Amino acid sequence: MHLSESDILRWLRETNESRIQTLYDTADRVRLENVGDAVHLRGLIEISNICCRQCTYCGIRAGNYRLRRYRLTRDDILACVQRAVTLGYGTVVMQGGEDYGISARWIAEIIRTIKRQTPLAVTLSLGERSDDELLQWAEAGADRYLLRFESSDAVLFARIHPPATGRETVDRIEQLKRLRSFGYEIGGGVMVGIPRQTLSSLAHDIAIFRELDLDMIGIGPYIPHPETPLGAKKHPGDPVEDQVPNTEQMTYRVVALARLVCPQANIPTTTALATINLAHGRELGLQRGANVIMPNLTPPEYRRLYEIYPEKACVHETDEQYYAHIAARVRSVGRFVGTGPGDRRR
Ligand code: SAH
C-alpha cells in the first residue's frame, strides 16, 4: 500500500473509530510480515545530562539551572554495558545531552572497548556533533545514530531549537543523510503534539521518514516540562488551527503510519508513551506497529536526573525488575524477546 502525503494527512484527521482500528490492524500486519514477532531490546545508557543547547521543550536544556548535572565515568558506562550483556540485550544506546565536555576520542575509545569485549551493536544519540566526530565514532565501530529531526517545518524547528552560543545549527534532515553516508544505520523521529505543530506538517514529517528510508524511527508524545519555556506556559501562544494534540491516541496513529511508510524499520514503543499510559502504553505501541523497546540501563541514581520530561516511566526499578517487567509485557501480547543485534532487515 502506497500512502501519499495527502493520504497520511487524511489518516491523521480521521475521526471514525472503526477506521482508525483498521489502520492499527494494518500496521500490525505489516509489522508481522516485515519484522516478525521478535521484540528487540536496546539497553539505554544516559551518559550525561549536560547540554549546551536551549531546546525549549527539553528539561535538560542548558538554561534549566534547577537540574543537578552528571556525566557517567568510563567505568560506569562499561558496567552498564556488562549488565546489557548479562540481561541478553543485543544493543546498547549511549544517549546524552550535547555535552562538549565529552571528547570524541573518549567516546571512540569506549566504543572500541565495547566492540572488543562484547557482541553488542552500539547506537549513539549524542546530538549534533561535527562530521569529523561522527566519522571517528563510525570508524571506532559505532553501528547506528539516533537524531530525531523533531519537525520538518523549518520555522517551528528554529523556534523550539534555537542556535546554541558559538555553534552552528545543523539541518538535522541533511545530517541524517550524511550519517548514512558515514556507514551508520540512521534513526530519526519526532515528538507528537509540540505546541504549534500542525497536522499537515506532521504528515510531511511522516513522508520524510519514507524519503530518508529511516532504519529506526522514534516517536513519542510531547510531555511539557515545567522548567522549560515551552512547558512553563499555561497557554503557549495562540492555539494554531490544525494543532496536533499531544495525546496517546495521536501517538499510536503516528507509530502506525510510520510502520506503513517504512515497513522494515525498527520502531520503538517509547518510554514517553509508557509515561502517559503506564498501564498499557508499551503494549499498545507494540500492537500498532512497534517492534523495539529501549529499557533503561542508566544507574538508578542518575536516571531521574536525565529528566528530559517529568515523571519518566520506570525510574524506580532495578535493571532486573525492569527486564522481568518488560519481558512479561512482551509475552502478554503474544510476542517474544528477540536475540542478537536486531539490525534493520533489507
Ligand atoms: N541530545 C540528543 C538526545 C536528546 S533526548 C538529541 O538532541 O538528539 C532524545 C529525545 O527526547 C529528543 O530527540 C526529543 O524528541 C525527546 N524529548 C525531549 N524533550 C521531550 C519532552 N519534553 N517530551 C517528550 N519528548 C522529549
Coordinates of C-alpha atoms and ligand atoms in Angstrom, one line a residue:
M1 CA 0.0 0.0 0.0
H2 CA 1.5 3.3 -1.0
L3 CA 0.3 6.3 1.1
S4 CA 0.7 9.7 -0.4
E5 CA 1.3 12.6 1.9
S6 CA -2.4 13.6 1.5
D7 CA -3.4 10.0 2.4
I8 CA -1.3 10.3 5.5
L9 CA -2.9 13.6 6.4
R10 CA -6.3 12.1 5.9
W11 CA -5.4 9.3 8.4
L12 CA -4.2 11.9 10.9
R13 CA -7.6 13.7 10.6
E14 CA -9.6 10.5 10.7
T15 CA -12.2 10.5 13.4
N16 CA -14.1 7.3 12.7
E17 CA -13.0 4.8 15.4
S18 CA -13.5 1.7 13.4
R19 CA -11.5 3.1 10.5
I20 CA -8.7 4.0 13.0
Q21 CA -8.8 0.4 14.2
T22 CA -8.3 -0.7 10.6
L23 CA -5.2 1.5 10.4
Y24 CA -3.8 -0.2 13.6
D25 CA -4.6 -3.7 12.3
T26 CA -2.9 -3.0 9.0
A27 CA 0.2 -1.6 10.8
D28 CA 0.3 -4.7 13.0
R29 CA 0.0 -7.0 9.9
V30 CA 2.7 -5.0 8.1
R31 CA 4.9 -5.2 11.2
L32 CA 4.5 -9.0 11.3
E33 CA 5.2 -9.5 7.6
N34 CA 8.3 -7.4 7.6
V35 CA 10.0 -7.7 11.0
G36 CA 8.1 -10.6 12.6
D37 CA 7.1 -11.2 16.2
A38 CA 10.5 -10.5 17.8
V39 CA 10.8 -7.5 20.1
H40 CA 14.3 -6.3 20.3
L41 CA 15.6 -4.7 23.5
R42 CA 18.1 -1.9 23.4
G43 CA 19.7 -1.0 26.7
L44 CA 19.6 2.8 27.1
I45 CA 22.6 4.4 28.9
E46 CA 22.0 8.0 29.5
I47 CA 25.7 9.0 29.7
S48 CA 25.3 12.8 30.5
N49 CA 22.6 15.3 31.2
I50 CA 25.0 18.2 30.5
C51 CA 23.8 20.1 27.4
C52 CA 24.9 23.3 25.6
R53 CA 21.5 23.6 23.8
Q54 CA 18.5 25.6 24.7
C55 CA 15.7 23.4 23.2
T56 CA 12.6 25.0 24.5
Y57 CA 10.9 21.6 25.1
C58 CA 13.6 19.7 26.8
G59 CA 14.2 19.5 30.6
I60 CA 18.0 19.1 30.3
R61 CA 18.4 22.3 28.3
A62 CA 21.4 24.4 29.4
G63 CA 19.0 27.0 30.9
N64 CA 17.5 24.7 33.4
Y65 CA 19.6 25.7 36.4
R66 CA 17.5 23.7 38.9
L67 CA 18.8 20.4 37.5
R68 CA 21.8 18.8 39.1
R69 CA 24.1 17.7 36.3
Y70 CA 26.1 14.5 35.9
R71 CA 28.4 12.7 33.5
L72 CA 29.0 9.0 33.8
T73 CA 32.6 7.8 34.0
R74 CA 34.1 5.3 31.6
D75 CA 33.8 2.6 34.3
D76 CA 30.1 3.5 34.9
I77 CA 29.4 3.1 31.2
L78 CA 31.2 -0.2 30.9
A79 CA 29.4 -1.5 34.0
C80 CA 26.1 -0.7 32.3
V81 CA 27.4 -2.5 29.1
Q82 CA 28.1 -5.6 31.2
R83 CA 24.6 -5.6 32.6
A84 CA 23.3 -5.4 29.0
V85 CA 25.3 -8.5 28.1
T86 CA 24.1 -10.3 31.3
L87 CA 20.4 -9.4 30.6
G88 CA 20.8 -10.7 27.0
Y89 CA 20.3 -7.3 25.2
G90 CA 21.7 -7.1 21.7
T91 CA 22.4 -3.4 21.6
V92 CA 23.4 -0.6 23.9
V93 CA 22.4 3.0 23.1
M94 CA 24.6 5.8 24.5
Q95 CA 22.5 8.9 24.7
G96 CA 23.1 12.3 26.2
G97 CA 22.8 16.0 26.1
E98 CA 25.1 17.8 23.6
D99 CA 28.0 17.7 26.0
Y100 CA 31.3 19.0 24.6
G101 CA 33.0 18.1 27.9
I102 CA 32.8 14.6 26.3
S103 CA 35.5 14.4 23.7
A104 CA 35.3 12.5 20.5
R105 CA 38.4 10.5 21.4
W106 CA 36.9 9.4 24.8
I107 CA 33.7 8.1 23.2
A108 CA 35.7 6.4 20.4
E109 CA 37.8 4.5 22.9
I110 CA 34.7 3.4 24.8
I111 CA 33.1 2.2 21.5
R112 CA 36.3 0.2 20.7
T113 CA 36.3 -1.4 24.1
I114 CA 32.6 -2.4 23.8
K115 CA 33.2 -3.8 20.4
R116 CA 36.3 -5.7 21.5
Q117 CA 34.7 -7.2 24.6
T118 CA 31.1 -7.8 23.6
P119 CA 29.0 -8.8 20.7
L120 CA 26.7 -5.8 21.2
A121 CA 25.6 -3.3 18.5
V122 CA 26.4 0.3 19.5
T123 CA 24.0 3.1 18.9
L124 CA 24.8 6.7 19.6
S125 CA 22.5 9.6 20.3
L126 CA 24.6 12.5 21.3
G127 CA 23.1 15.4 19.4
E128 CA 24.6 17.5 16.6
R129 CA 28.3 16.6 16.8
S130 CA 30.6 17.6 13.9
D131 CA 31.1 15.4 10.8
D132 CA 34.6 14.8 12.0
E133 CA 33.5 13.4 15.3
L134 CA 30.7 11.3 13.8
L135 CA 33.2 9.8 11.3
Q136 CA 35.6 9.0 14.1
W137 CA 32.9 7.1 16.0
A138 CA 31.8 5.2 12.9
E139 CA 35.4 4.2 12.4
A140 CA 35.6 3.1 16.0
G141 CA 32.8 0.7 15.3
A142 CA 29.5 2.5 16.2
D143 CA 26.7 1.0 14.2
R144 CA 23.8 3.4 14.5
Y145 CA 23.0 7.0 15.2
L146 CA 19.7 8.4 16.5
L147 CA 18.9 12.0 15.8
R148 CA 15.2 12.9 15.8
F149 CA 14.6 15.8 13.5
E150 CA 11.7 16.8 15.7
S151 CA 9.9 18.7 12.9
S152 CA 10.4 19.2 9.2
D153 CA 8.7 22.6 9.5
A154 CA 11.8 24.8 9.5
V155 CA 10.1 27.7 11.2
L156 CA 8.8 25.5 14.0
F157 CA 12.1 23.8 14.4
A158 CA 14.0 27.0 14.6
R159 CA 11.6 28.2 17.3
I160 CA 11.9 25.1 19.5
H161 CA 15.6 24.6 18.8
P162 CA 17.4 27.9 19.0
P163 CA 21.1 28.0 18.0
A164 CA 23.5 27.3 20.8
T165 CA 26.0 30.1 21.5
G166 CA 29.1 29.6 19.3
R167 CA 27.7 26.6 17.5
E168 CA 26.2 26.2 14.1
T169 CA 22.7 24.9 13.8
V170 CA 22.7 21.9 11.5
D171 CA 19.8 20.8 9.4
R172 CA 19.1 17.5 11.1
I173 CA 17.5 16.0 8.0
E174 CA 20.7 16.7 6.0
Q175 CA 22.7 15.4 8.9
L176 CA 20.8 12.1 8.8
K177 CA 21.8 11.7 5.1
R178 CA 25.4 12.4 6.0
L179 CA 25.3 9.9 8.8
R180 CA 24.0 7.3 6.4
S181 CA 26.9 8.0 4.1
F182 CA 29.3 7.5 7.0
G183 CA 28.0 4.0 7.3
Y184 CA 25.5 4.3 10.2
E185 CA 22.1 2.9 10.3
I186 CA 20.1 6.0 10.9
G187 CA 17.2 6.8 13.3
G188 CA 15.0 9.9 13.0
G189 CA 11.7 10.8 14.5
V190 CA 9.5 13.4 16.1
M191 CA 7.6 14.4 19.1
V192 CA 3.8 14.4 18.7
G193 CA 1.9 17.5 19.8
I194 CA 4.6 20.1 20.3
P195 CA 2.8 23.5 20.5
R196 CA 2.3 24.9 17.0
Q197 CA 2.9 21.6 15.3
T198 CA 0.2 21.2 12.7
L199 CA -1.3 18.0 11.3
S200 CA -0.2 18.9 7.9
S201 CA 3.4 19.5 9.0
L202 CA 3.2 16.1 10.8
A203 CA 2.0 14.4 7.6
H204 CA 5.1 15.9 5.9
D205 CA 7.3 14.6 8.7
I206 CA 6.0 11.1 8.1
A207 CA 6.5 11.4 4.4
I208 CA 10.1 12.3 5.2
F209 CA 10.5 9.1 7.2
R210 CA 10.0 7.3 3.9
E211 CA 12.1 9.7 1.8
L212 CA 15.0 9.1 4.2
D213 CA 14.3 5.4 4.3
L214 CA 14.9 5.5 8.0
D215 CA 16.2 2.4 9.7
M216 CA 14.8 3.4 13.1
I217 CA 12.0 5.8 14.0
G218 CA 11.5 7.2 17.5
I219 CA 8.0 8.7 18.1
G220 CA 6.7 9.8 21.5
P221 CA 4.2 12.3 22.8
Y222 CA 5.4 15.7 23.7
I223 CA 5.3 15.9 27.5
P224 CA 5.5 19.5 29.0
H225 CA 8.4 20.1 31.4
P226 CA 7.6 22.9 33.9
E227 CA 11.3 24.1 33.9
T228 CA 11.3 24.9 30.2
P229 CA 10.0 27.9 28.2
L230 CA 7.5 25.7 26.3
G231 CA 6.3 23.7 29.3
A232 CA 6.1 26.5 31.8
K233 CA 3.5 28.4 29.8
K234 CA -0.1 27.5 30.5
H235 CA -1.1 29.0 27.1
P236 CA 1.9 28.7 24.8
G237 CA 0.8 31.5 22.4
D238 CA -2.4 31.5 20.4
P239 CA -3.5 28.0 19.6
V240 CA -2.9 27.3 16.0
E241 CA -5.5 25.9 13.8
D242 CA -4.8 22.3 12.9
Q243 CA -2.7 21.8 16.2
V244 CA -1.6 18.2 16.7
P245 CA -2.8 17.0 20.1
N246 CA -0.1 15.5 22.4
T247 CA -2.2 12.6 23.1
E248 CA -1.6 8.9 23.4
Q249 CA -4.1 8.2 20.6
M250 CA -2.4 10.6 18.2
T251 CA 1.0 9.0 19.1
Y252 CA -0.3 5.5 18.2
R253 CA -1.6 6.8 14.9
V254 CA 1.9 8.2 14.1
V255 CA 3.5 4.9 15.1
A256 CA 1.1 3.0 12.8
L257 CA 1.7 5.4 9.9
A258 CA 5.5 5.2 10.4
R259 CA 5.2 1.4 10.1
L260 CA 3.3 1.7 6.8
V261 CA 5.7 4.1 5.2
C262 CA 8.9 2.3 6.5
P263 CA 7.8 -1.4 6.7
Q264 CA 11.2 -2.7 7.7
A265 CA 12.2 -0.1 10.2
N266 CA 12.9 -0.7 13.8
I267 CA 10.3 1.3 15.7
P268 CA 10.4 1.5 19.5
T269 CA 7.4 1.8 21.7
T270 CA 8.8 4.7 23.7
T271 CA 9.3 5.5 27.3
A272 CA 7.3 8.7 26.7
L273 CA 4.4 6.5 25.6
A274 CA 4.7 4.4 28.7
T275 CA 4.9 7.6 30.8
I276 CA 1.5 8.8 29.6
N277 CA -0.1 5.3 29.9
L278 CA 1.9 3.4 32.5
A279 CA -0.6 0.5 32.4
H280 CA -0.7 -0.3 28.7
G281 CA 1.2 2.3 26.6
R282 CA 4.1 -0.1 25.8
E283 CA 1.9 -3.0 24.8
L284 CA -0.5 -0.8 22.7
G285 CA 2.6 0.6 20.8
L286 CA 3.7 -3.0 20.1
Q287 CA 0.3 -3.8 18.7
R288 CA 0.1 -0.8 16.5
G289 CA 3.4 -1.0 14.6
A290 CA 6.3 -1.0 17.1
N291 CA 8.9 -3.8 17.4
V292 CA 11.5 -2.4 19.8
I293 CA 11.7 -1.5 23.5
M294 CA 14.6 0.5 25.0
P295 CA 14.8 -0.5 28.7
N296 CA 16.8 2.0 30.8
L297 CA 20.2 0.8 32.0
T298 CA 21.4 4.1 33.5
P299 CA 22.4 3.7 37.1
P300 CA 19.2 4.4 39.1
E301 CA 20.7 7.5 41.0
Y302 CA 21.2 9.2 37.6
R303 CA 18.1 8.0 35.8
R304 CA 15.9 10.6 37.4
L305 CA 18.4 13.4 36.6
Y306 CA 18.1 12.6 32.9
E307 CA 14.9 14.5 33.1
I308 CA 14.0 15.4 29.5
Y309 CA 10.4 15.4 30.7
P310 CA 8.9 14.9 34.2
E311 CA 7.8 11.6 35.7
K312 CA 9.7 9.4 33.3
A313 CA 8.3 5.8 33.4
C314 CA 10.3 3.1 35.3
V315 CA 12.9 5.3 37.0
H316 CA 12.4 3.4 40.3
E317 CA 13.0 -0.1 39.2
T318 CA 16.3 -2.1 39.2
D319 CA 17.5 -3.4 35.9
E320 CA 16.4 -7.0 36.8
Q321 CA 12.9 -5.9 37.8
Y322 CA 12.8 -3.7 34.7
Y323 CA 13.8 -6.6 32.5
A324 CA 11.3 -9.0 34.0
H325 CA 8.6 -6.5 33.7
I326 CA 9.3 -5.7 30.1
A327 CA 9.7 -9.4 29.1
A328 CA 6.3 -10.1 30.7
R329 CA 4.7 -7.3 28.8
V330 CA 6.2 -8.6 25.5
R331 CA 4.8 -12.1 26.2
S332 CA 1.4 -10.7 27.2
V333 CA 0.8 -9.6 23.7
G334 CA 2.0 -12.9 22.1
R335 CA 5.4 -11.7 21.1
F336 CA 8.9 -12.8 22.2
V337 CA 12.2 -11.1 23.2
G338 CA 14.5 -11.0 20.2
T339 CA 18.1 -12.1 20.3
G340 CA 21.1 -10.7 18.6
P341 CA 21.7 -7.1 17.5
G342 CA 18.4 -6.8 15.6
D343 CA 19.8 -4.9 12.6
R344 CA 17.5 -3.4 10.1
R345 CA 16.3 -6.1 7.7
R346 CA 16.6 -5.3 4.0
Ligands
SAH1 N1 20.7 15.4 22.7 C1 20.2 14.4 21.9 C2 19.2 13.5 22.7 C3 18.0 14.2 23.2 S1 16.9 13.3 24.2 C4 19.5 14.9 20.7 O1 19.2 16.1 20.8 O2 19.3 14.2 19.8 C5 16.0 12.3 23.0 C6 14.7 12.8 22.5 O3 13.8 13.1 23.6 C7 14.7 14.1 21.8 O4 15.1 13.9 20.5 C8 13.2 14.5 21.9 O5 12.5 14.1 20.8 C9 12.7 13.8 23.2 N2 12.3 14.8 24.2 C10 13.0 15.8 24.7 N3 12.2 16.6 25.5 C11 11.0 16.0 25.5 C12 9.7 16.3 26.1 N4 9.5 17.4 26.9 N5 8.7 15.5 25.8 C13 8.8 14.4 25.0 N6 9.9 14.1 24.4 C14 11.0 14.8 24.6

